Every structure is written in structure tokens, then in C-alpha cells.
Amino acid sequence: MNVFKHEMRQYRKTLILWAGSLSALVFLCMLATPLFINESSSMKEMLASLPEAALDAMGIDLELFFSAVGFYSYVFTYIGLAAAIQAMSLGMGILSKENRMKTADFLMSKPKSRSSIFLAKLAACLCSLFVTGAVFFLAAWLSILTMTGGDFAFAPFALISLSFLLLQMIFLSVGLLAAALVGRIKSVVSVTIGIVFGVFLLGIISSIAGSEALRWLSPFRYFDYGYAMKNHTYEGLFMILSAALILGAGIASYVIQMKKDIKAAA
Amino acid sequence: MKQIFARELKANRKSLLFWSLGMFLLAAVGFAEYAIFKNNGTEIGPMIDMMPRVVKIMFGMGELPMDTAEGWYACMYLWLSFIAFMHAALLGANIISKEEREKTSEFLFTRPIKRSTTLAGKMLAAVLNVLALALVAWATSLAVLYPHINGTSMVSGVSLTMLGMFITQMVFLFTGFLFSTLSPGRSGSYAAVAVIVAYIIAVLIEIQGNVDFLNVLSPFRYFHAAGVLADGLSWVYVALSAVLCAAAGFSSRFIFAGRDLRN
């Protein structure tokens, strides 16, 4: 409990900054909704002239695709990027900082098992991420409410927003694993941004080029918002893949952290 | 200075390798996808062009039609330069401040080397790292894209845009130095936020349209691909970049030379 409280206090300011800037970002982006709806008319006409079967094959629900929720799905691409950076730097930072700040001896010599320390830190991460997620969800809901006056499809909106937490869980466990594997990480920010951006850009390239194979490489593309808007559910296969990734990386980091040699500050 | 320079090159070798590998993979995959895209692009190409302008701009597809080699290149260039700018900003933000963060500053700054000399050695090593990453981006782009642009004027266009990218990388690198000397603890986060804010400003400028004079505000717009492919590098922005680098470099030097080091 002490470790949990200590970590929560340590990350309070970071948490407020993240929640605040994500909320501001989503609101700012959503201000462009009318622009999106005006400019989408030519594409809408073109698509509407296609036969029903072709539209089905593309997996597009026309009405929804060109509504505020459709625009939100594009905006969310960037929100997801930010969420991943937050989660991964949190996971990587919380495990590796004892080593970096040379406080590992202090913590490890307390009458507490490694396992309980790890679990307390994990709980602090989850708590921070849930709070960020909740604040963001509220902000996104308020933004879309002000832009549409309440006239929007809630279920697809909620599905898109909930992938926020799933993305965070994936990158949190990857961050924990990276910290457990590598002894000393000099700059958590650099490593996080390098990895998350690389994966994000792979996802962008795969969606511009319409490549299915590349999707597997980028967790950002495990959640196809076009599909979610049309079918009101995520894709089962990629859900299983996400769950496997979260559990696999999480458990692996726990096992490694229990056994690894932690260097003393000397 | 020579030892510091050599030591920093060695210390950054591994991270440079990873960034180069990432850059290589993204450029290779990104431009290789163009071949696939072009082959079945008869349907996708026009569809992307009809997408709402806001969305196209948000994903770097706003400037040129995507079914041409130029358009594809302009889009990929934006993403590759995003990586390069992040690398430069983070490198600048870390290379000086890491001594204070890792509590090695007492060791380093009690050597009989002036602080400004140490700083110069570190800056030189950082510039070389940035140059290496730019060269990787340039070589990979040209090699993968070459079959599609063979015999067109785009070969020189690619080289010019990559030169523009290198100049902008320098701007972010020196901004990173400045953060590094101002606030060693949080310089990495500040540098990353600076790059992201610059990107958001660039998107806003493009959405607004017809406000090219505002390009001054975001280094992303100094040498944006469509402009460079059409008119070459703008001398105004080359000069502006040089002034920015010099200003940030000299202020870092003076701030750092006269500051109390945290330990």
C-alpha cells in the first residue's frame, strides 16, 4: 500500500498534465467537425452511386462514416498515439526508475517481497491509466455533444473511445516488459517515442496503402474503426491478439522482474 | 574536445543504430507499398483524393494527389521527417543533460576541459549523428523509389527535400540543446512536446490555407515536400534556420557556461 501511495503521489502531476492535454486536444480537433462534414459531400456522392454490395465489401456505413463520429474516428488515431506514449513511458519508467535513480537498494532492502512491490506498481499504473481514460472519455463525450447537439450514434462512439484503454493496456505491458528485460534505460522518453512512433507510422502506412499484412505489426491497427462503426463490435481475431499481447507481455515482465539481478548503486 | 567527441559518438552508437534501422524499415516499407498501391491504385487513388480535405491534411496527403509518385513521396516524407525531427530533438535534449541526470557531471566537469569545449564536442557528435540518420533516409528513399521515378526530375527533388529535412533536423537539434541547458530534468519531454506542437501548428496552417507567411511558426513548414518539389529550397527559410540554430546554440553555450550544475 505504501508503494502504491508513493507512486500515485509521484505521478500525480504527470497524470493531471496528460489528462488535461488529451482532453484539450480532443476538443480542439473536434472543432473541425463542420469542416469535415462540408468537405465530405463529393466523396459521399461518389460512394452513394456505388452498388450496395461494393459498399459492403469496403465495410463502410455511409451515414456514420461522414458524421461527427466518423470524424472522431480520424481524430482518435492521434489520441491513440498519445495514449500509447503515456502508457508505455509510465510502464517503462515505473520499473526502471529505481535503477536509474539508484534507489533500488533502498527499496529492495525493505521487508517487502519483489512480487508485492511489482503488483503495487502495476496497480498504480492501472489506476493512473483508468483515471486518464475516464477524464478523456468525458472530454470526448462533451466535445462531440457540443459539436452535434446530442445527435450522434453513441455505441460506435463508445467503442472507438474504449479502444483508448485497450491500447494503453497493450503499451503498458510492452513498457513493463522492456523495463524488465533491459537493465538500465537511460532515457525513457527517447525509447518510448522511438518505439511508439515507429509502430504508429507502420499503422498509418498500412491504412493508406490498405495493406492487411502490415496490420498485424501495429497495435494501432488492431482496432479498425470503420469496422467498429459498421458492425458495432471489434474484430474477434484482433481482440484475441490484443489480449494475448497484454497477458503475455505482462506475465513475462512479472516473471523476469522476480528473478533478475538488480544492480546495487554502490 | 577530441576525447569528448569520440566518447559521445561511441555512447550514441547503439541508439543511432536503432533509429537508423527504424528509419530504414519505414522508408523501405513505405515506398515499397507504393508499388502495390500503384498496381491496384485505380480504385484507391481517386478515392483518397475525394476524401475530406481535413482528413487528407491530418495524414499528410493534402498537398499532392496520392496516385502520383510525387504525392506518395510527399506523404511519406512528412512521416519520415517526423521520425528524424523527434530523433534530433531528443538527442539534443539528452546529450548535455544526461550528465546531470546520471550524476556524472561532477566527474566530467572537473576534468581540465572548459565547459564550452565539452559542449562543442558534444554538439559536433550530435550533428554527425543527425547527419547519419538523414543520409539513411535519403539513401533508402532513393533506392526503393528509384524504379518508379527513373528518368524524371524527382531524383533531384528527393535529394533537395532530404537536404531540407536535414536543415530542419538541425533546428530541432539546437532547440533540444537549449532545453538541455535550461532544464536538465525534463528536457526530453519538452523537446518531444516542441516537435508535436510544431506539427499541430503545421496542420492548422495547412487547413487554414493561403497563410504561407505563417510558415515561420512551424519548422515542419520550412521545407514541406510539395513546396520543395515545385520550387526548390527557399533561401529565406535556409537563412532563418541558420539564424535559429546559431541563436539557440550560442544561448545554450552562454547559459551552460555560467550555470550552477545540479547533482
PDB file of C-alpha atoms in Angstrom, chain A residues 14 17 25 29 32 35-36 39-40 42-43 46-47 50 58 60 66 71 74-78 85 100-102 184 186-187 189-191 193-194 197-198 200-202 204-206 208-211 214, chain B residues 11 19 25-26 29-30 33 37 40 44 46-48 50-55 57-61 66 72 75-76 79-80 82-83 86 90-91 94 98 101-103 186 188-189 192 196 199-200 207:
ATOM      1  CA  THR A  14       2.126  13.836 -14.801  1.00  0.00           C
ATOM      2  CA  LEU A  17      -0.935  17.007 -17.347  1.00  0.00           C
ATOM      3  CA  LEU A  25      -6.516  18.017 -27.784  1.00  0.00           C
ATOM      4  CA  CYS A  29      -9.614  18.652 -33.020  1.00  0.00           C
ATOM      5  CA  ALA A  32     -13.041  20.997 -37.153  1.00  0.00           C
ATOM      6  CA  LEU A  35     -15.251  21.436 -41.994  1.00  0.00           C
ATOM      7  CA  PHE A  36     -15.172  17.658 -42.303  1.00  0.00           C
ATOM      8  CA  GLU A  39     -15.969  18.743 -47.420  1.00  0.00           C
ATOM      9  CA  SER A  40     -17.156  15.174 -47.472  1.00  0.00           C
ATOM     10  CA  SER A  42     -18.235  14.921 -53.101  1.00  0.00           C
ATOM     11  CA  MET A  43     -16.937  11.650 -51.731  1.00  0.00           C
ATOM     12  CA  MET A  46     -19.395   9.163 -55.364  1.00  0.00           C
ATOM     13  CA  LEU A  47     -19.763   6.400 -52.786  1.00  0.00           C
ATOM     14  CA  LEU A  50     -21.780   2.607 -55.946  1.00  0.00           C
ATOM     15  CA  MET A  58     -15.423  -1.884 -48.274  1.00  0.00           C
ATOM     16  CA  ILE A  60     -18.343   1.423 -44.797  1.00  0.00           C
ATOM     17  CA  PHE A  66     -19.445  11.111 -42.765  1.00  0.00           C
ATOM     18  CA  PHE A  71     -14.520  12.422 -37.985  1.00  0.00           C
ATOM     19  CA  TYR A  74      -9.888  10.009 -37.550  1.00  0.00           C
ATOM     20  CA  VAL A  75      -9.097  12.351 -34.675  1.00  0.00           C
ATOM     21  CA  PHE A  76      -8.834   9.356 -32.398  1.00  0.00           C
ATOM     22  CA  THR A  77      -5.914   7.995 -34.423  1.00  0.00           C
ATOM     23  CA  TYR A  78      -3.777  10.741 -32.900  1.00  0.00           C
ATOM     24  CA  ILE A  85       3.109   7.145 -25.349  1.00  0.00           C
ATOM     25  CA  ARG A 100      18.225   4.847 -12.830  1.00  0.00           C
ATOM     26  CA  MET A 101      17.903   6.913  -9.694  1.00  0.00           C
ATOM     27  CA  LYS A 102      19.970   4.425  -7.729  1.00  0.00           C
ATOM     28  CA  ARG A 184      19.253   0.291 -17.334  1.00  0.00           C
ATOM     29  CA  LYS A 186      18.923   5.951 -19.773  1.00  0.00           C
ATOM     30  CA  SER A 187      16.144   7.932 -21.340  1.00  0.00           C
ATOM     31  CA  VAL A 189      11.211   9.302 -23.209  1.00  0.00           C
ATOM     32  CA  SER A 190      13.523   8.583 -26.139  1.00  0.00           C
ATOM     33  CA  VAL A 191      12.987   4.837 -26.138  1.00  0.00           C
ATOM     34  CA  ILE A 193       8.870   7.774 -28.518  1.00  0.00           C
ATOM     35  CA  GLY A 194      11.138   5.836 -30.839  1.00  0.00           C
ATOM     36  CA  PHE A 197       6.215   6.358 -33.317  1.00  0.00           C
ATOM     37  CA  GLY A 198       7.733   3.608 -35.410  1.00  0.00           C
ATOM     38  CA  PHE A 200       2.302   4.150 -35.283  1.00  0.00           C
ATOM     39  CA  LEU A 201       3.770   5.098 -38.666  1.00  0.00           C
ATOM     40  CA  LEU A 202       3.687   1.455 -39.768  1.00  0.00           C
ATOM     41  CA  ILE A 204      -0.532   4.774 -40.902  1.00  0.00           C
ATOM     42  CA  ILE A 205       1.266   3.349 -43.924  1.00  0.00           C
ATOM     43  CA  SER A 206      -0.804   0.176 -43.716  1.00  0.00           C
ATOM     44  CA  ILE A 208      -3.102   4.477 -46.507  1.00  0.00           C
ATOM     45  CA  ALA A 209      -1.924   1.578 -48.649  1.00  0.00           C
ATOM     46  CA  GLY A 210      -4.800  -0.639 -47.498  1.00  0.00           C
ATOM     47  CA  SER A 211      -2.376  -3.426 -46.575  1.00  0.00           C
ATOM     48  CA  LEU A 214       1.051  -4.760 -42.074  1.00  0.00           C
TER      49      LEU A 214
ATOM     50  CA  ALA B  11      27.918   6.389 -26.409  1.00  0.00           C
ATOM     51  CA  TRP B  19      16.869   4.864 -35.100  1.00  0.00           C
ATOM     52  CA  LEU B  25      12.360  -0.109 -42.320  1.00  0.00           C
ATOM     53  CA  LEU B  26       9.746   2.646 -42.507  1.00  0.00           C
ATOM     54  CA  VAL B  29       8.049  -0.456 -46.349  1.00  0.00           C
ATOM     55  CA  GLY B  30       6.505   2.935 -47.102  1.00  0.00           C
ATOM     56  CA  GLU B  33       3.863  -0.114 -50.645  1.00  0.00           C
ATOM     57  CA  PHE B  37      -0.692   0.746 -54.361  1.00  0.00           C
ATOM     58  CA  ASN B  40      -4.362  -1.660 -57.814  1.00  0.00           C
ATOM     59  CA  ILE B  44      -7.991   3.508 -54.164  1.00  0.00           C
ATOM     60  CA  PRO B  46      -9.194   8.569 -56.716  1.00  0.00           C
ATOM     61  CA  MET B  47     -10.946   7.591 -53.509  1.00  0.00           C
ATOM     62  CA  ILE B  48      -8.197   9.043 -51.367  1.00  0.00           C
ATOM     63  CA  MET B  50     -12.004  12.597 -52.762  1.00  0.00           C
ATOM     64  CA  MET B  51     -11.616  12.257 -49.020  1.00  0.00           C
ATOM     65  CA  PRO B  52     -12.463  15.327 -46.960  1.00  0.00           C
ATOM     66  CA  ARG B  53      -9.588  17.809 -47.100  1.00  0.00           C
ATOM     67  CA  VAL B  54      -9.254  17.975 -43.299  1.00  0.00           C
ATOM     68  CA  VAL B  55      -8.589  14.265 -43.114  1.00  0.00           C
ATOM     69  CA  ILE B  57      -4.176  17.103 -44.314  1.00  0.00           C
ATOM     70  CA  MET B  58      -4.228  15.309 -40.964  1.00  0.00           C
ATOM     71  CA  PHE B  59      -2.487  12.355 -42.538  1.00  0.00           C
ATOM     72  CA  GLY B  60      -0.080  14.207 -44.800  1.00  0.00           C
ATOM     73  CA  MET B  61      -1.963  13.552 -48.022  1.00  0.00           C
ATOM     74  CA  MET B  66      -1.656  10.299 -53.906  1.00  0.00           C
ATOM     75  CA  TRP B  72       3.196   9.428 -52.337  1.00  0.00           C
ATOM     76  CA  CYS B  75       3.212  11.967 -47.753  1.00  0.00           C
ATOM     77  CA  MET B  76       5.969   9.537 -46.764  1.00  0.00           C
ATOM     78  CA  TRP B  79       6.306  10.827 -41.712  1.00  0.00           C
ATOM     79  CA  LEU B  80      10.000  10.118 -42.219  1.00  0.00           C
ATOM     80  CA  PHE B  82       8.660  13.365 -38.197  1.00  0.00           C
ATOM     81  CA  ILE B  83      10.912  10.498 -37.059  1.00  0.00           C
ATOM     82  CA  MET B  86      11.985  13.530 -32.988  1.00  0.00           C
ATOM     83  CA  LEU B  90      15.586  14.115 -28.218  1.00  0.00           C
ATOM     84  CA  LEU B  91      19.282  13.742 -28.984  1.00  0.00           C
ATOM     85  CA  ASN B  94      19.712  14.339 -23.782  1.00  0.00           C
ATOM     86  CA  LYS B  98      22.338  13.255 -19.225  1.00  0.00           C
ATOM     87  CA  ARG B 101      20.652  13.233 -14.674  1.00  0.00           C
ATOM     88  CA  GLU B 102      23.023  10.324 -14.312  1.00  0.00           C
ATOM     89  CA  LYS B 103      25.087  12.137 -11.744  1.00  0.00           C
ATOM     90  CA  ARG B 186      12.616  17.402 -18.119  1.00  0.00           C
ATOM     91  CA  GLY B 188      13.384  15.155 -23.135  1.00  0.00           C
ATOM     92  CA  SER B 189       9.677  15.709 -22.564  1.00  0.00           C
ATOM     93  CA  ALA B 192       9.137  15.919 -27.710  1.00  0.00           C
ATOM     94  CA  ILE B 196       4.420  17.723 -31.627  1.00  0.00           C
ATOM     95  CA  TYR B 199       3.360  19.536 -36.175  1.00  0.00           C
ATOM     96  CA  ILE B 200      -0.049  20.651 -34.908  1.00  0.00           C
ATOM     97  CA  ILE B 207      -6.154  23.614 -43.006  1.00  0.00           C
TER      98      ILE B 207
END
